[in-house]
Amino acid sequence: MDVIDQLNAVKRGKLSRRAFQQSLLGLGIGVMATPFMPSRAMAQGDQGTLFTWGGYDVPDLFGAYEAKNGALPNFAVFGGAEDALTRLRGGFVADVVHPCNADLIRWVDSGYFQPIDTSRLSNWDDVMPELAAMAGNKSETGAPWMVPFDWGGTSVTYRTDLVELEGEESWDILWDERYAGQIGMLASGGDAWWSAAIKVGVPFDQINTDDAFERISAALREQRPLVRVYTDDVTTLGQALSSGELVAAMTWNSTAVELQYEEIPVRFAQPKEGALTWVCGLMMHRDAPNPERAYEIIDAMLSVEAGEFMIGAYGYGHSNRKSFETFTDEELQGLGLSANPKEILDAGHFSIPQGQEWESRMNETYELIKAGF
Amino acid sequence: MSPALVVLIIGILVPFIILISLSMWTRDGFGFDMTPTFENYQRVGTEPIFSTLLARSFWISGIATFFTVLLCYPMAYYVAFHVHRNKMLWIVLMTLPFWTSYLLRVFAWRVILGYEGVINSAFLSMGWIQAPLEFLLYSQTAVIITLAHAWAAFAILPLYVSLEKIDKSLLEAATDLGDGPVRRFLRITLPLSLPGVISACFLIFIPTTGDYITPALLGGPDGVMIGNLIQLQFGPVNNWPMGAALSIVLMLWIGALALVFLFITRKAKDRLA
């Protein structure tokens, strides 16, 4: 982008956010910070950077990487995928990023990513092909944009000793007025909005209609007085469930599994309406400063050791089919998993990627509701 | 051009102009439509969420400011009038807790106010309460308590400086002329320390109004403040122009309130003197 382009953009009255960022740089704000950046990267021993969800910044997932490079990758953590994308648009560069299936198409369209050369991944042959075949994952060359890594569900984790079920397990637990002030919710619309759609019975292929918008927001509005906290911090939700401050919360698999290890009586519900299911994966930044390390990060995360940790410690599904071999069918069932991911993913509701307009509108509405409007 | 002017232009004027022009654009997918419009400001004026959160932010930070100054005044007073040796050491010791990171202190309050926190466990074990007090965390109370503590250092220092400057012979004169301790405080000490009180109020009120991390960690659904809303505009809501407009409106409101406050304190000072 040179000055002429910039001026033309201004003349036309259109300026993309990237162009705007670049003008900021030109104005000297970025310039001030640049001299410090290379030295910082050097100080960190030239490791690759992984931009991921909280809870994935643990050594257990990067055994192979650590063995080779003598250190862990650098981590940057986000609470929701939409937040992560905004930060990337704001100029943040990481080697590898960890979004999910619902984000894939919009993320690819943003132009920040490059297809992944699977021949450089020693574990690629063991990756379940049905996961890699998600919608929008094939680039022009046939190489995937995203390497699937983990899969699981969003559902209700509830205290079996404190919640009295009325019939089957259901999303209604989170709308039960008996537990006003003891309900926890995920703050990211990517989970809450879709789960509310399941609860009110909106089919996912109609989620972008105005009628669906109204019904879903009405349900979330109705729930708001019952909610004690909206957060994306799984530790906060886990601790609150274990102390009894919350009796039920919308969570991912790992919260329930970790609490069960601490012998807290909780269950990860299998709601009669179906859970929300997802597949997340690893994408490589177009300008990855350290592509060599990027491939090593991805390969380490696809390894069997990483997979066994994901399944055993967090209760998430992994994309490497060999990871499941050390677990018996009963163990997997107890975790709500199966060596055949299709079984689980088909039993739940798999979110359908939406356009940017919808995504912004949905997030805006959910934020209004959370604030009480 | 002097270097100071250059710094001023690059560091303050240019970003401010960017902020103002950004606030008059509109979101267009992930880019901007640069046709100038006041639509964002109209929305701030008409949609209830903005006025409610603005009012709540001023309310919370006003109360926090009041309590901070009220609690810090006696401390500063004590050091200024009753400590005669190593005054600096006293001041350093008083501000020592504030040398840790702001985020850490906010987190510490979570531990104190939490459901199984210090206060609740203590009260439970003493049998004063049967179930943990839930209003302590995730409430406006929690935000006010945390802000009042976290900003204390910013009140102690200006209060101490203005109290320390008071000419002690004035106090002796007042006593000689028959004033008791209370009247002496009201007629001499308080009016002369007002500049410190005013600057302490400003130093705390202005940054706490836009505070983001305390309400995010301790506020719960009803403790959300305007700073959180601005952050959301630049994050998931993806409406930067709206965020810019909100920041400017907040700035204007703080400016207006500060002027009113200055006016009132000046009147009060005239009265006292």
XYZ file of C-alpha atoms in Angstrom:
646
model
C 0.000 0.000 0.000
C 1.563 3.272 -1.018
C 0.518 6.835 -0.510
C -1.335 7.071 -3.831
C -3.559 4.072 -3.023
C -4.207 5.530 0.346
C -5.257 8.883 -1.081
C -7.482 7.211 -3.647
C -9.191 5.231 -0.918
C -9.859 8.440 0.950
C -11.156 10.088 -2.223
C -13.603 7.265 -2.839
C -14.772 7.535 0.708
C -13.846 3.908 1.424
C -10.994 2.740 3.538
C -10.543 -0.828 4.654
C -9.572 -1.513 8.215
C -6.204 -2.799 7.110
C -5.529 0.333 5.150
C -6.581 2.296 8.191
C -4.194 0.326 10.368
C -1.439 0.987 7.934
C -2.091 4.691 8.003
C -1.814 4.498 11.775
C 1.557 2.875 11.324
C 2.535 5.583 8.883
C 1.591 8.201 11.403
C 4.284 6.981 13.678
C 2.367 5.132 16.372
C 3.491 1.735 15.184
C 6.915 3.087 14.306
C 7.541 3.868 17.933
C 6.934 0.267 18.921
C 8.665 -1.524 16.055
C 12.269 -1.239 17.292
C 11.339 -3.224 20.372
C 9.674 -6.104 18.601
C 12.553 -8.023 17.037
C 14.519 -7.887 20.270
C 11.564 -9.253 22.169
C 11.193 -12.169 19.800
C 14.910 -12.871 20.153
C 14.710 -12.801 23.910
C 12.058 -15.509 23.765
C 14.483 -17.817 22.016
C 12.917 -17.569 18.581
C 10.043 -19.940 19.321
C 6.862 -20.072 17.284
C 3.742 -18.382 18.631
C 0.409 -20.134 19.142
C -2.718 -17.980 19.512
C -5.248 -20.214 21.234
C -8.069 -20.669 23.733
C -7.311 -20.587 27.451
C -6.354 -24.045 28.773
C -4.339 -25.120 25.736
C -1.186 -23.361 26.882
C 0.054 -26.451 28.734
C 3.310 -28.367 28.176
C 1.519 -31.723 27.762
C 0.362 -30.792 24.274
C 3.807 -29.826 23.012
C 6.032 -32.725 24.041
C 7.475 -33.270 20.573
C 8.027 -29.561 20.090
C 9.752 -29.146 23.422
C 11.981 -32.172 22.814
C 13.180 -30.667 19.559
C 13.493 -26.987 20.495
C 14.205 -27.203 24.201
C 11.402 -24.785 25.031
C 7.662 -24.391 24.697
C 6.134 -22.217 21.988
C 5.055 -18.713 22.969
C 1.381 -18.473 23.787
C -1.205 -15.777 23.318
C -4.656 -16.565 24.658
C -8.152 -15.482 23.608
C -11.578 -16.035 25.176
C -13.676 -16.100 22.015
C -12.925 -16.599 18.335
C -14.509 -13.302 17.315
C -12.224 -11.481 19.716
C -9.252 -13.303 18.222
C -10.164 -12.306 14.682
C -10.479 -8.653 15.706
C -7.030 -8.815 17.228
C -5.593 -10.335 14.047
C -7.285 -7.551 12.066
C -5.703 -5.096 14.436
C -2.290 -6.277 13.283
C -1.436 -9.049 15.744
C 0.638 -11.767 14.087
C 0.982 -15.327 15.416
C 2.340 -18.366 13.605
C -0.558 -20.673 14.398
C -4.145 -19.799 15.385
C -6.850 -22.092 16.770
C -10.386 -21.245 15.543
C -13.369 -23.573 15.054
C -15.552 -24.874 12.249
C -18.133 -22.075 12.518
C -15.399 -19.465 11.989
C -13.555 -21.168 9.156
C -15.109 -19.542 6.085
C -15.045 -15.992 7.459
C -11.474 -16.466 8.644
C -10.318 -17.726 5.269
C -12.102 -14.780 3.595
C -10.237 -12.376 5.836
C -7.107 -13.253 3.858
C -4.875 -13.698 6.889
C -4.124 -17.366 6.389
C -2.212 -19.719 4.124
C -3.111 -23.292 3.200
C -1.216 -25.945 5.116
C 1.299 -28.199 3.400
C 0.297 -31.520 4.960
C 3.393 -33.305 3.623
C 5.336 -31.492 6.342
C 3.227 -33.048 9.106
C 4.413 -36.517 10.168
C 1.073 -37.241 11.891
C -1.161 -36.143 9.036
C -1.877 -39.682 7.797
C -3.505 -40.561 11.118
C -5.811 -37.534 11.143
C -9.435 -38.559 10.705
C -10.345 -37.560 7.145
C -14.016 -36.926 8.001
C -12.921 -34.114 10.323
C -10.639 -32.534 7.740
C -13.487 -32.570 5.238
C -15.475 -29.834 6.994
C -17.223 -27.217 4.852
C -14.947 -24.644 3.269
C -11.717 -26.318 4.268
C -10.345 -26.987 0.779
C -8.150 -24.282 -0.741
C -7.654 -23.877 -4.501
C -4.618 -26.132 -4.451
C -6.505 -28.793 -2.499
C -4.447 -28.275 0.651
C -6.569 -27.687 3.755
C -6.830 -24.252 5.398
C -7.311 -25.799 8.786
C -5.878 -28.936 10.324
C -8.513 -30.384 12.673
C -7.196 -30.769 16.209
C -9.950 -31.167 18.802
C -13.680 -31.718 18.821
C -16.351 -31.819 21.457
C -19.547 -30.281 22.670
C -21.040 -27.297 24.421
C -23.615 -28.357 26.970
C -24.718 -27.947 30.573
C -22.462 -28.996 33.434
C -24.605 -29.331 36.540
C -24.217 -30.435 40.152
C -26.061 -33.727 40.506
C -26.479 -33.142 44.251
C -27.868 -29.620 43.940
C -29.988 -29.766 40.818
C -33.214 -31.706 40.839
C -33.924 -32.836 37.298
C -37.448 -32.635 35.947
C -37.487 -35.565 33.550
C -34.633 -35.852 31.106
C -31.514 -33.726 30.971
C -32.277 -30.626 28.978
C -31.061 -27.135 28.163
C -33.986 -26.003 30.361
C -31.751 -26.474 33.428
C -30.152 -23.157 32.495
C -33.584 -21.526 32.383
C -34.874 -23.018 35.655
C -36.131 -20.261 37.944
C -35.533 -22.353 41.042
C -31.837 -21.773 40.487
C -31.985 -18.013 39.946
C -28.606 -16.470 40.710
C -26.837 -19.825 40.531
C -26.503 -20.174 36.760
C -23.304 -19.500 34.811
C -23.129 -18.725 31.109
C -20.405 -18.560 28.500
C -19.885 -14.979 27.426
C -19.143 -15.716 23.790
C -22.077 -15.548 21.426
C -20.579 -18.365 19.365
C -21.679 -20.777 22.093
C -24.552 -19.047 23.856
C -26.511 -17.967 20.800
C -26.361 -21.345 19.083
C -27.241 -23.191 22.275
C -30.224 -20.920 22.822
C -31.284 -21.720 19.253
C -31.283 -25.413 20.157
C -33.273 -24.720 23.306
C -36.031 -22.747 21.516
C -36.024 -25.188 18.603
C -34.733 -23.015 15.777
C -33.226 -25.266 13.068
C -29.671 -24.139 12.324
C -30.323 -23.603 8.625
C -32.885 -20.939 9.574
C -30.792 -19.179 12.175
C -30.299 -16.103 9.988
C -34.006 -15.261 9.743
C -35.486 -12.331 11.675
C -37.942 -14.640 13.350
C -35.081 -16.783 14.687
C -33.307 -13.668 15.908
C -36.330 -12.612 17.899
C -37.014 -15.988 19.428
C -33.406 -16.551 20.434
C -32.949 -13.102 21.927
C -36.241 -13.441 23.796
C -34.995 -16.676 25.361
C -31.651 -15.177 26.361
C -33.403 -12.092 27.759
C -35.697 -14.278 29.801
C -32.668 -16.112 31.182
C -30.618 -13.040 32.065
C -32.094 -12.372 35.571
C -31.155 -15.932 36.551
C -27.502 -15.618 35.538
C -24.868 -14.909 38.165
C -21.946 -14.521 35.805
C -21.215 -14.401 32.085
C -17.606 -15.373 31.429
C -15.384 -17.187 28.968
C -12.969 -18.112 31.713
C -13.457 -21.824 32.296
C -11.530 -21.690 35.566
C -14.030 -19.202 36.998
C -16.932 -21.446 36.010
C -15.198 -24.579 37.312
C -14.387 -23.081 40.690
C -17.876 -21.653 41.089
C -19.418 -25.046 40.299
C -17.138 -26.793 42.752
C -17.969 -24.407 45.618
C -21.693 -24.527 44.918
C -21.830 -20.844 44.051
C -23.204 -22.044 40.707
C -25.319 -25.172 40.375
C -25.331 -25.291 36.580
C -23.350 -23.623 33.826
C -22.911 -23.706 30.085
C -19.455 -25.216 29.519
C -17.331 -27.301 27.209
C -16.393 -30.910 28.031
C -13.251 -30.110 29.998
C -14.921 -28.335 32.942
C -17.029 -31.370 33.781
C -14.148 -33.821 33.358
C -11.778 -31.796 35.520
C -14.393 -31.454 38.265
C -15.095 -35.185 38.166
C -11.397 -35.850 38.748
C -11.710 -33.728 41.882
C -14.694 -35.893 42.842
C -17.199 -33.080 42.659
C -20.602 -34.590 41.782
C -21.174 -33.052 38.356
C -22.439 -34.306 35.026
C -21.908 -33.012 31.509
C -25.506 -33.229 30.365
C -26.600 -34.895 27.160
C -29.617 -32.659 26.623
C -32.650 -34.236 25.008
C -32.657 -31.389 22.449
C -29.065 -32.291 21.545
C -25.768 -30.622 22.477
C -23.927 -28.064 20.393
C -20.992 -29.788 18.724
C -17.871 -28.314 17.190
C -14.526 -29.115 15.635
C -11.604 -26.772 16.167
C -8.346 -26.758 14.302
C -5.087 -25.049 13.580
C -4.557 -22.423 10.919
C -1.319 -20.841 9.812
C -0.959 -17.074 9.513
C -0.152 -15.791 6.030
C 2.787 -13.810 7.421
C 3.851 -16.415 9.987
C 7.275 -15.147 11.051
C 8.434 -18.653 11.851
C 6.802 -21.180 9.461
C 9.275 -23.924 10.389
C 8.205 -23.755 14.038
C 4.586 -23.380 12.987
C 4.637 -26.805 11.387
C 6.368 -28.232 14.457
C 3.663 -26.793 16.729
C 0.913 -28.293 14.581
C 2.652 -31.659 14.327
C 3.221 -31.830 18.087
C -0.446 -31.100 18.738
C -1.516 -33.836 16.326
C 0.661 -36.437 18.033
C -0.746 -39.407 19.933
C 0.715 -38.151 23.246
C -1.073 -34.817 22.867
C -4.237 -36.664 21.909
C -4.136 -38.939 24.945
C -3.781 -35.867 27.139
C -6.711 -34.128 25.441
C -8.942 -37.171 25.870
C -7.808 -38.277 29.309
C -7.372 -34.951 31.088
C -9.885 -32.713 29.305
C -12.430 -35.093 27.839
C -12.162 -33.564 24.376
C -12.049 -35.607 21.224
C -8.774 -35.520 19.294
C -8.257 -35.642 15.543
C -5.619 -38.407 15.577
C -7.432 -41.727 15.462
C -4.549 -43.535 17.159
C -5.031 -41.398 20.274
C -8.151 -43.378 21.096
C -6.447 -46.776 21.078
C -5.276 -46.659 24.698
C -8.813 -45.996 25.978
C -11.485 -48.661 26.386
C -14.978 -48.105 25.016
C -16.317 -47.700 28.557
C -13.779 -45.054 29.385
C -14.665 -43.142 26.244
C -18.353 -43.471 26.941
C -17.842 -42.143 30.455
C -16.243 -39.068 28.942
C -19.076 -38.688 26.469
C -16.727 -39.535 23.588
C -16.370 -42.207 20.961
C -13.536 -43.364 18.718
C -15.904 -42.613 15.877
C -16.431 -38.833 15.985
C -19.289 -38.940 13.485
C -21.409 -40.701 16.098
C -21.047 -37.811 18.507
C -21.060 -34.954 16.030
C -24.169 -36.238 14.243
C -26.035 -36.740 17.502
C -25.591 -33.059 18.340
C -26.077 -29.862 16.371
C -23.158 -28.695 14.287
C -23.096 -24.917 13.831
C -23.302 -23.597 10.262
C -20.845 -20.840 9.256
C -22.517 -17.431 8.811
C -21.540 -14.169 7.145
C -19.829 -11.270 8.872
C -23.032 -9.151 8.961
C -24.851 -11.853 10.887
C -21.937 -12.469 13.207
C -21.642 -8.780 14.142
C -25.389 -8.405 14.582
C -25.568 -11.525 16.744
C -22.679 -10.406 18.961
C -24.116 -6.920 19.313
C -27.512 -8.285 20.350
C -26.029 -10.759 22.829
C -23.932 -8.005 24.421
C -27.053 -5.833 24.802
C -28.870 -8.707 26.466
C -25.993 -9.425 28.848
C -25.936 -5.772 29.897
C -29.653 -6.001 30.635
C -31.291 -4.386 27.595
C 8.859 24.048 16.314
C 9.904 23.098 19.776
C 10.311 19.399 20.591
C 7.565 19.609 23.186
C 5.151 20.827 20.551
C 6.108 17.976 18.221
C 5.493 15.423 20.952
C 2.195 17.083 21.773
C 1.077 16.987 18.153
C 2.129 13.383 17.498
C 1.106 12.035 20.875
C -2.147 13.867 21.513
C -3.439 15.966 18.656
C -3.086 13.445 15.818
C -4.618 10.491 17.704
C -7.424 12.765 18.835
C -8.185 13.825 15.279
C -8.144 10.160 14.208
C -10.550 9.345 17.024
C -12.916 12.147 16.051
C -12.946 11.231 12.371
C -13.336 7.523 13.177
C -16.350 8.360 15.327
C -18.077 10.002 12.354
C -17.685 7.026 10.035
C -19.841 3.921 9.922
C -19.048 0.252 10.029
C -19.117 -1.444 6.654
C -18.461 -5.168 7.042
C -14.867 -5.186 8.210
C -14.015 -1.817 6.682
C -15.352 1.695 7.114
C -17.755 3.857 5.173
C -16.055 7.238 5.408
C -19.043 9.476 4.691
C -19.155 11.783 7.728
C -22.268 11.379 9.799
C -23.436 12.044 13.330
C -25.393 8.808 13.429
C -23.198 7.254 16.126
C -23.695 10.251 18.381
C -27.417 10.135 17.750
C -27.451 6.521 18.822
C -25.560 7.385 22.023
C -28.182 10.038 22.715
C -31.238 7.915 22.008
C -30.554 4.274 22.875
C -31.080 3.619 26.587
C -28.079 1.298 27.059
C -25.595 4.108 26.536
C -27.138 6.638 28.906
C -27.755 3.977 31.550
C -24.183 2.723 31.486
C -22.788 6.269 31.458
C -24.897 7.210 34.468
C -23.941 3.994 36.249
C -20.239 4.587 35.595
C -20.429 8.102 37.052
C -22.390 6.833 40.026
C -19.984 3.985 40.805
C -16.862 6.023 40.340
C -18.343 8.993 42.219
C -19.013 6.839 45.275
C -15.626 5.161 44.986
C -13.954 8.590 44.809
C -15.879 9.836 47.835
C -14.890 6.871 49.987
C -11.283 6.851 48.844
C -10.811 10.502 49.789
C -12.722 10.057 53.036
C -10.584 7.087 54.088
C -7.276 8.541 52.962
C -7.718 11.960 54.526
C -7.120 10.778 58.122
C -4.046 8.824 57.030
C -2.542 11.803 55.248
C -3.532 14.024 58.175
C -1.806 11.788 60.656
C 1.468 11.754 58.755
C 1.353 15.509 58.102
C 0.668 16.583 61.697
C 1.621 13.798 64.064
C 4.646 12.134 62.525
C 7.799 14.131 63.028
C 10.581 11.838 61.899
C 10.970 9.777 58.720
C 7.823 11.166 57.133
C 8.883 9.908 53.730
C 9.247 6.389 55.093
C 5.671 6.537 56.360
C 4.402 7.658 52.986
C 6.369 4.943 51.224
C 4.997 2.314 53.613
C 1.434 3.520 53.065
C 1.753 3.326 49.314
C 3.724 0.084 49.349
C 0.744 -2.189 48.600
C 0.121 -0.147 45.467
C 3.464 -1.005 43.958
C 2.054 -4.349 42.828
C 0.240 -4.638 39.525
C -3.276 -3.230 39.335
C -4.539 -6.504 37.917
C -3.120 -8.439 40.872
C -4.869 -6.185 43.352
C -8.174 -6.594 41.534
C -7.681 -10.356 41.611
C -6.828 -10.213 45.296
C -10.220 -8.641 45.932
C -11.848 -11.521 44.111
C -10.219 -13.828 46.616
C -11.370 -11.673 49.526
C -14.935 -11.103 48.361
C -15.532 -14.496 46.720
C -18.156 -17.085 47.571
C -15.592 -19.101 49.511
C -13.484 -16.007 50.045
C -11.826 -14.568 53.121
C -14.823 -12.562 54.343
C -17.409 -15.271 53.744
C -15.340 -18.042 55.353
C -14.573 -15.869 58.364
C -18.214 -14.905 58.903
C -19.363 -18.479 58.356
C -16.896 -19.910 60.860
C -17.910 -17.323 63.445
C -21.526 -18.250 62.857
C -22.579 -14.727 61.902
C -24.145 -15.930 58.688
C -25.659 -19.242 57.613
C -24.905 -19.069 53.887
C -22.222 -17.111 52.023
C -23.116 -13.505 51.228
C -23.605 -13.451 47.475
C -23.778 -9.689 46.997
C -20.085 -9.383 47.863
C -18.882 -10.576 44.470
C -20.321 -9.865 41.006
C -22.043 -6.678 42.111
C -21.639 -2.934 42.011
C -20.611 -3.076 45.670
C -17.649 -5.231 44.730
C -16.597 -2.768 42.041
C -16.866 0.196 44.433
C -14.868 -1.518 47.191
C -12.131 -2.564 44.788
C -11.853 0.809 43.097
C -11.772 2.611 46.437
C -8.870 0.470 47.558
C -6.981 0.245 44.290
C -6.748 4.006 43.833
C -5.946 4.945 47.430
C -2.344 5.850 46.646
C -3.577 8.521 44.260
C -5.480 10.157 47.109
C -2.887 9.871 49.876
C -0.126 11.677 48.015
C -1.913 14.921 46.980
C -3.736 15.073 50.334
C -0.474 14.721 52.218
C 1.263 17.389 50.153
C -1.475 19.958 50.713
C -1.789 19.189 54.441
C 1.952 19.311 54.911
C 2.101 22.781 53.366
C -0.272 24.296 55.939
C 1.493 26.868 58.103
C 1.351 25.488 61.668
C 1.370 28.975 63.158
C -2.106 29.528 61.708
C -3.369 26.635 63.807
C -1.717 28.079 66.911
C -3.259 31.463 66.177
C -6.704 29.884 65.870
C -6.253 28.143 69.214
C -5.076 31.365 70.838
C -8.177 33.121 69.568
C -10.385 30.519 71.236
C -11.185 27.906 68.555
C -11.710 24.330 69.705
C -10.205 21.434 67.683
C -13.323 20.954 65.574
C -13.770 24.601 64.664
C -10.056 24.892 64.042
C -10.187 21.975 61.634
C -13.209 23.351 59.804
C -11.941 26.913 59.553
C -8.224 26.425 58.925
C -7.145 22.887 58.035
C -9.989 21.850 55.744
C -10.131 24.983 53.590
C -6.376 25.074 53.229
C -6.223 21.410 52.244
C -9.036 21.714 49.701
C -6.668 21.948 46.721
C -5.352 18.494 47.698
C -8.876 17.149 48.080
C -9.855 18.500 44.689
C -6.864 17.083 42.887
C -7.323 13.718 44.645
C -10.942 13.657 43.479
C -9.926 14.368 39.906
C -7.085 11.870 39.934
C -9.464 9.136 41.008
C -12.750 10.080 39.366
C -11.439 10.544 35.834
C -9.658 7.204 35.355
C -12.126 5.106 37.362
C -15.094 6.232 35.252
C -13.609 4.511 32.239
C -12.211 1.583 34.229
C -12.563 -1.695 32.424
C -10.862 -4.518 34.256
C -12.514 -4.155 37.682
C -16.112 -4.343 36.426
C -15.099 -7.106 34.004
C -13.723 -9.293 36.803
C -15.938 -8.346 39.734
C -18.994 -6.568 38.351
C -21.166 -9.461 37.187
C -24.075 -8.757 34.822
C -25.286 -5.670 36.722
C -21.882 -4.131 37.330
C -20.967 -3.518 33.690
C -19.601 -0.015 33.084
C -19.086 2.162 30.028
C -15.451 1.045 29.664
C -16.596 -2.532 29.078
C -19.020 -1.366 26.413
C -16.258 0.561 24.633
C -14.006 -2.490 24.733
C -16.777 -4.641 23.246
C -17.171 -2.236 20.322
C -13.521 -2.787 19.434
C -13.805 -6.532 20.112
C -16.648 -8.937 19.314
C -19.237 -6.298 18.390
C -16.797 -5.046 15.751
C -18.051 -1.464 15.579
C -14.989 0.725 15.945
C -16.714 3.989 14.939
C -19.279 3.456 17.704
C -16.473 2.773 20.186
C -14.750 5.994 19.151
C -17.977 7.985 19.492
C -18.561 6.514 22.959
C -15.029 7.424 24.058
C -15.549 11.015 22.952
C -18.929 11.300 24.647
C -17.379 9.921 27.833
C -14.583 12.454 27.586
C -17.021 15.340 27.140
C -19.124 14.211 30.086
C -16.103 13.909 32.365
C -14.997 17.375 31.262
C -18.420 18.840 32.017
C -18.695 17.131 35.401
C -15.196 18.262 36.320
C -16.123 21.873 35.566
C -19.252 21.656 37.692
C -17.258 20.090 40.519
C -14.634 22.841 40.326
C -17.333 25.475 40.419
C -18.996 23.951 43.482
C -15.752 23.531 45.412
C -14.765 27.113 44.625
C -18.083 28.325 46.023
C -17.661 26.119 49.068
C -14.161 27.405 49.612
C -15.330 31.031 49.490
C -17.914 30.167 52.080
C -15.502 28.437 54.407
C -12.856 31.136 54.175
